[in-house]
Amino acid sequence: MTALALAGRSLRISSRRPDALIAALMLPVMLMLIFVYFFGGAIDTGTTYVTYVVPGAMLLCAGFGAASTAVSVAEDMTNGVIDRFRSLDIGGIPVLAGHVAASVVRNLISTTLVLAVALAIGFRPEAGPAAFLAAAGLLLTYITAISWLAAALGLLARTPEAAGGFTFLMMFLPYPSSAFVPIETMPGWLHGFADHQPLTPVIESLRALLLAQPAGSAPWVALTWCAGITAAAMTLAAVLFRSRTR
């Protein structure tokens, strides 16, 4: 219950920052439209480009949303609110879980917006109900994982500005993956990283599930990455919180 109350607090804080909220919601949509209408005609993916790009756009959206979580955690660590929480005997995990829960809610709203715009411009998924549920579950698992990673980065940073810089990697990772162009079109020296970084199996799994295509082992690889990131981020966050609040 404590985590839910703190999640509500984080969402209320977000609602008081409409400029940041609008940017987090609209920027991924704008980037998707830029890729589809500016570059899509020049990229051969074997299908319509909007169909190819939607899974990557949803993960890009999640990365932008997680960045605000890191900043919020860093702000709490620097403005004294954590001391007030500790005086109420609230531990670090509920505080961080509140930020993560709020991040998941914000990201689900923004990814839904991305999907709605994609449907409006021609995205036509072919998945049945079970595949849609599997895709939604995988996306939720990924959002939770990067939200915990963002919370840990927010603790690692000493200022909110630094926290925003630390999350750049999460926003950059969709680009050297199969999100926007097929990996085989990239320079050869980049193939190894693009094939084996965490986002590629998530993107390939979402693409296969939404388009009713064979997914192979990609979903299991994606879930393994997400579980590993979540476990490592939660452990790191707990250690950093204890270190910062001694």
mmCIF file of N, CA, C and O in Angstrom, residues 152-205:
data_model
loop_
_atom_site.group_PDB
_atom_site.id
_atom_site.type_symbol
_atom_site.label_atom_id
_atom_site.label_comp_id
_atom_site.label_asym_id
_atom_site.label_seq_id
_atom_site.Cartn_x
_atom_site.Cartn_y
_atom_site.Cartn_z
ATOM 1 N N ALA A 152 17.674 3.192 -10.383
ATOM 2 C CA ALA A 152 19.046 2.996 -9.915
ATOM 3 C C ALA A 152 19.965 4.097 -10.427
ATOM 4 O O ALA A 152 20.820 4.607 -9.687
ATOM 5 N N LEU A 153 19.784 4.505 -11.682
ATOM 6 C CA LEU A 153 20.599 5.582 -12.232
ATOM 7 C C LEU A 153 20.307 6.905 -11.533
ATOM 8 O O LEU A 153 21.200 7.734 -11.337
ATOM 9 N N GLY A 154 19.051 7.106 -11.141
ATOM 10 C CA GLY A 154 18.708 8.307 -10.395
ATOM 11 C C GLY A 154 19.392 8.366 -9.045
ATOM 12 O O GLY A 154 19.742 9.449 -8.560
ATOM 13 N N LEU A 155 19.598 7.207 -8.424
ATOM 14 C CA LEU A 155 20.335 7.150 -7.161
ATOM 15 C C LEU A 155 21.832 7.335 -7.376
ATOM 16 O O LEU A 155 22.524 7.886 -6.521
ATOM 17 N N LEU A 156 22.311 6.842 -8.510
ATOM 18 C CA LEU A 156 23.734 6.961 -8.808
ATOM 19 C C LEU A 156 24.121 8.402 -9.089
ATOM 20 O O LEU A 156 25.228 8.841 -8.747
ATOM 21 N N ALA A 157 23.215 9.157 -9.702
ATOM 22 C CA ALA A 157 23.499 10.559 -10.037
ATOM 23 C C ALA A 157 23.414 11.423 -8.784
ATOM 24 O O ALA A 157 22.636 11.157 -7.873
ATOM 25 N N ARG A 158 24.199 12.481 -8.766
ATOM 26 C CA ARG A 158 24.190 13.392 -7.629
ATOM 27 C C ARG A 158 23.266 14.581 -7.842
ATOM 28 O O ARG A 158 22.966 15.302 -6.901
ATOM 29 N N THR A 159 22.843 14.810 -9.071
ATOM 30 C CA THR A 159 21.921 15.905 -9.379
ATOM 31 C C THR A 159 20.894 15.414 -10.391
ATOM 32 O O THR A 159 21.156 14.467 -11.148
ATOM 33 N N PRO A 160 19.726 16.053 -10.440
ATOM 34 C CA PRO A 160 18.736 15.674 -11.461
ATOM 35 C C PRO A 160 19.275 15.836 -12.880
ATOM 36 O O PRO A 160 18.940 15.040 -13.772
ATOM 37 N N GLU A 161 20.098 16.858 -13.101
ATOM 38 C CA GLU A 161 20.678 17.062 -14.437
ATOM 39 C C GLU A 161 21.567 15.885 -14.832
ATOM 40 O O GLU A 161 21.523 15.410 -15.975
ATOM 41 N N ALA A 162 22.360 15.413 -13.877
ATOM 42 C CA ALA A 162 23.220 14.252 -14.153
ATOM 43 C C ALA A 162 22.387 13.009 -14.410
ATOM 44 O O ALA A 162 22.731 12.183 -15.263
ATOM 45 N N ALA A 163 21.279 12.869 -13.688
ATOM 46 C CA ALA A 163 20.401 11.714 -13.896
ATOM 47 C C ALA A 163 19.858 11.697 -15.320
ATOM 48 O O ALA A 163 19.782 10.646 -15.957
ATOM 49 N N GLY A 164 19.481 12.871 -15.823
ATOM 50 C CA GLY A 164 19.016 12.949 -17.204
ATOM 51 C C GLY A 164 20.093 12.524 -18.183
ATOM 52 O O GLY A 164 19.807 11.856 -19.183
ATOM 53 N N GLY A 165 21.343 12.883 -17.897
ATOM 54 C CA GLY A 165 22.440 12.472 -18.765
ATOM 55 C C GLY A 165 22.705 10.987 -18.709
ATOM 56 O O GLY A 165 22.993 10.353 -19.728
ATOM 57 N N PHE A 166 22.578 10.391 -17.505
ATOM 58 C CA PHE A 166 22.828 8.961 -17.353
ATOM 59 C C PHE A 166 21.837 8.115 -18.152
ATOM 60 O O PHE A 166 22.168 7.010 -18.572
ATOM 61 N N THR A 167 20.621 8.620 -18.328
ATOM 62 C CA THR A 167 19.603 7.834 -19.032
ATOM 63 C C THR A 167 19.712 7.952 -20.551
ATOM 64 O O THR A 167 18.918 7.339 -21.265
ATOM 65 N N PHE A 168 20.703 8.693 -21.026
ATOM 66 C CA PHE A 168 20.869 8.832 -22.475
ATOM 67 C C PHE A 168 21.047 7.469 -23.138
ATOM 68 O O PHE A 168 20.544 7.237 -24.242
ATOM 69 N N LEU A 169 21.756 6.559 -22.463
ATOM 70 C CA LEU A 169 22.024 5.249 -23.052
ATOM 71 C C LEU A 169 20.726 4.509 -23.335
ATOM 72 O O LEU A 169 20.578 3.864 -24.380
ATOM 73 N N MET A 170 19.753 4.589 -22.425
ATOM 74 C CA MET A 170 18.484 3.896 -22.637
ATOM 75 C C MET A 170 17.751 4.460 -23.852
ATOM 76 O O MET A 170 17.072 3.728 -24.575
ATOM 77 N N MET A 171 17.874 5.763 -24.074
ATOM 78 C CA MET A 171 17.212 6.371 -25.223
ATOM 79 C C MET A 171 17.976 6.121 -26.517
ATOM 80 O O MET A 171 17.402 6.172 -27.612
ATOM 81 N N PHE A 172 19.273 5.828 -26.399
ATOM 82 C CA PHE A 172 20.093 5.602 -27.587
ATOM 83 C C PHE A 172 20.020 4.158 -28.074
ATOM 84 O O PHE A 172 20.121 3.896 -29.281
ATOM 85 N N LEU A 173 19.824 3.194 -27.159
ATOM 86 C CA LEU A 173 19.921 1.776 -27.508
ATOM 87 C C LEU A 173 18.989 1.316 -28.630
ATOM 88 O O LEU A 173 19.356 0.397 -29.367
ATOM 89 N N PRO A 174 17.782 1.882 -28.797
ATOM 90 C CA PRO A 174 16.967 1.407 -29.917
ATOM 91 C C PRO A 174 17.603 1.626 -31.287
ATOM 92 O O PRO A 174 17.286 0.894 -32.241
ATOM 93 N N TYR A 175 18.491 2.594 -31.417
ATOM 94 C CA TYR A 175 19.039 2.907 -32.743
ATOM 95 C C TYR A 175 19.998 1.822 -33.261
ATOM 96 O O TYR A 175 19.842 1.401 -34.414
ATOM 97 N N PRO A 176 20.988 1.347 -32.478
ATOM 98 C CA PRO A 176 21.821 0.239 -32.972
ATOM 99 C C PRO A 176 21.156 -1.106 -32.674
ATOM 100 O O PRO A 176 21.705 -1.969 -31.967
ATOM 101 N N SER A 177 19.955 -1.289 -33.183
ATOM 102 C CA SER A 177 19.212 -2.541 -33.028
ATOM 103 C C SER A 177 18.393 -2.722 -34.296
ATOM 104 O O SER A 177 18.563 -1.987 -35.271
ATOM 105 N N SER A 178 17.460 -3.660 -34.258
ATOM 106 C CA SER A 178 16.610 -3.866 -35.433
ATOM 107 C C SER A 178 15.364 -3.007 -35.384
ATOM 108 O O SER A 178 14.393 -3.274 -36.092
ATOM 109 N N ALA A 179 15.371 -1.943 -34.572
ATOM 110 C CA ALA A 179 14.174 -1.120 -34.393
ATOM 111 C C ALA A 179 13.789 -0.374 -35.658
ATOM 112 O O ALA A 179 12.611 -0.333 -36.028
ATOM 113 N N PHE A 180 14.758 0.230 -36.337
ATOM 114 C CA PHE A 180 14.446 1.144 -37.437
ATOM 115 C C PHE A 180 14.969 0.677 -38.790
ATOM 116 O O PHE A 180 14.438 1.098 -39.814
ATOM 117 N N VAL A 181 15.994 -0.132 -38.797
ATOM 118 C CA VAL A 181 16.501 -0.705 -40.051
ATOM 119 C C VAL A 181 16.920 -2.145 -39.778
ATOM 120 O O VAL A 181 17.292 -2.492 -38.649
ATOM 121 N N PRO A 182 16.874 -3.028 -40.778
ATOM 122 C CA PRO A 182 17.376 -4.383 -40.582
ATOM 123 C C PRO A 182 18.864 -4.370 -40.214
ATOM 124 O O PRO A 182 19.642 -3.571 -40.753
ATOM 125 N N ILE A 183 19.255 -5.241 -39.313
ATOM 126 C CA ILE A 183 20.636 -5.260 -38.830
ATOM 127 C C ILE A 183 21.613 -5.544 -39.955
ATOM 128 O O ILE A 183 22.721 -4.995 -39.990
ATOM 129 N N GLU A 184 21.201 -6.361 -40.920
ATOM 130 C CA GLU A 184 22.130 -6.716 -42.006
ATOM 131 C C GLU A 184 22.490 -5.520 -42.879
ATOM 132 O O GLU A 184 23.472 -5.582 -43.637
ATOM 133 N N THR A 185 21.765 -4.423 -42.801
ATOM 134 C CA THR A 185 22.112 -3.232 -43.570
ATOM 135 C C THR A 185 23.126 -2.352 -42.852
ATOM 136 O O THR A 185 23.609 -1.378 -43.437
ATOM 137 N N MET A 186 23.440 -2.672 -41.601
ATOM 138 C CA MET A 186 24.406 -1.880 -40.834
ATOM 139 C C MET A 186 25.831 -2.306 -41.180
ATOM 140 O O MET A 186 26.043 -3.382 -41.748
ATOM 141 N N PRO A 187 26.821 -1.492 -40.838
ATOM 142 C CA PRO A 187 28.216 -1.903 -41.051
ATOM 143 C C PRO A 187 28.506 -3.208 -40.316
ATOM 144 O O PRO A 187 27.979 -3.467 -39.226
ATOM 145 N N GLY A 188 29.376 -4.018 -40.914
ATOM 146 C CA GLY A 188 29.660 -5.332 -40.351
ATOM 147 C C GLY A 188 30.154 -5.299 -38.923
ATOM 148 O O GLY A 188 29.812 -6.175 -38.112
ATOM 149 N N TRP A 189 30.967 -4.276 -38.566
ATOM 150 C CA TRP A 189 31.516 -4.220 -37.220
ATOM 151 C C TRP A 189 30.452 -3.969 -36.161
ATOM 152 O O TRP A 189 30.682 -4.189 -34.967
ATOM 153 N N LEU A 190 29.241 -3.539 -36.600
ATOM 154 C CA LEU A 190 28.174 -3.251 -35.655
ATOM 155 C C LEU A 190 27.227 -4.429 -35.452
ATOM 156 O O LEU A 190 26.442 -4.441 -34.517
ATOM 157 N N HIS A 191 27.317 -5.442 -36.322
ATOM 158 C CA HIS A 191 26.364 -6.543 -36.280
ATOM 159 C C HIS A 191 26.368 -7.269 -34.941
ATOM 160 O O HIS A 191 25.308 -7.605 -34.400
ATOM 161 N N GLY A 192 27.555 -7.539 -34.410
ATOM 162 C CA GLY A 192 27.640 -8.303 -33.166
ATOM 163 C C GLY A 192 26.904 -7.620 -32.027
ATOM 164 O O GLY A 192 26.136 -8.259 -31.300
ATOM 165 N N PHE A 193 27.137 -6.317 -31.882
ATOM 166 C CA PHE A 193 26.465 -5.587 -30.813
ATOM 167 C C PHE A 193 24.963 -5.525 -31.067
ATOM 168 O O PHE A 193 24.153 -5.762 -30.161
ATOM 169 N N ALA A 194 24.558 -5.186 -32.292
ATOM 170 C CA ALA A 194 23.138 -5.038 -32.594
ATOM 171 C C ALA A 194 22.381 -6.349 -32.418
ATOM 172 O O ALA A 194 21.232 -6.355 -31.970
ATOM 173 N N ASP A 195 23.016 -7.465 -32.759
ATOM 174 C CA ASP A 195 22.363 -8.766 -32.636
ATOM 175 C C ASP A 195 22.179 -9.188 -31.187
ATOM 176 O O ASP A 195 21.215 -9.877 -30.854
ATOM 177 N N HIS A 196 23.109 -8.796 -30.311
ATOM 178 C CA HIS A 196 23.140 -9.352 -28.966
ATOM 179 C C HIS A 196 22.847 -8.343 -27.862
ATOM 180 O O HIS A 196 22.969 -8.663 -26.689
ATOM 181 N N GLN A 197 22.466 -7.140 -28.207
ATOM 182 C CA GLN A 197 22.082 -6.193 -27.159
ATOM 183 C C GLN A 197 20.653 -6.505 -26.703
ATOM 184 O O GLN A 197 19.883 -7.170 -27.400
ATOM 185 N N PRO A 198 20.234 -6.034 -25.515
ATOM 186 C CA PRO A 198 18.952 -6.461 -24.953
ATOM 187 C C PRO A 198 17.721 -6.078 -25.756
ATOM 188 O O PRO A 198 16.722 -6.793 -25.741
ATOM 189 N N LEU A 199 17.752 -4.950 -26.472
ATOM 190 C CA LEU A 199 16.534 -4.484 -27.119
ATOM 191 C C LEU A 199 16.166 -5.282 -28.360
ATOM 192 O O LEU A 199 14.993 -5.397 -28.698
ATOM 193 N N THR A 200 17.166 -5.840 -29.044
ATOM 194 C CA THR A 200 16.874 -6.545 -30.293
ATOM 195 C C THR A 200 15.923 -7.720 -30.092
ATOM 196 O O THR A 200 14.931 -7.840 -30.826
ATOM 197 N N PRO A 201 16.152 -8.621 -29.129
ATOM 198 C CA PRO A 201 15.174 -9.712 -28.967
ATOM 199 C C PRO A 201 13.798 -9.226 -28.523
ATOM 200 O O PRO A 201 12.779 -9.831 -28.885
ATOM 201 N N VAL A 202 13.741 -8.129 -27.758
ATOM 202 C CA VAL A 202 12.433 -7.584 -27.373
ATOM 203 C C VAL A 202 11.705 -7.080 -28.615
ATOM 204 O O VAL A 202 10.511 -7.365 -28.825
ATOM 205 N N ILE A 203 12.404 -6.335 -29.454
ATOM 206 C CA ILE A 203 11.798 -5.795 -30.676
ATOM 207 C C ILE A 203 11.378 -6.915 -31.619
ATOM 208 O O ILE A 203 10.261 -6.907 -32.153
ATOM 209 N N GLU A 204 12.250 -7.894 -31.818
ATOM 210 C CA GLU A 204 11.927 -9.005 -32.719
ATOM 211 C C GLU A 204 10.740 -9.799 -32.196
ATOM 212 O O GLU A 204 9.891 -10.262 -32.975
ATOM 213 N N SER A 205 10.650 -9.956 -30.873
ATOM 214 C CA SER A 205 9.522 -10.680 -30.286
ATOM 215 C C SER A 205 8.223 -9.920 -30.487
ATOM 216 O O SER A 205 7.201 -10.497 -30.882
#
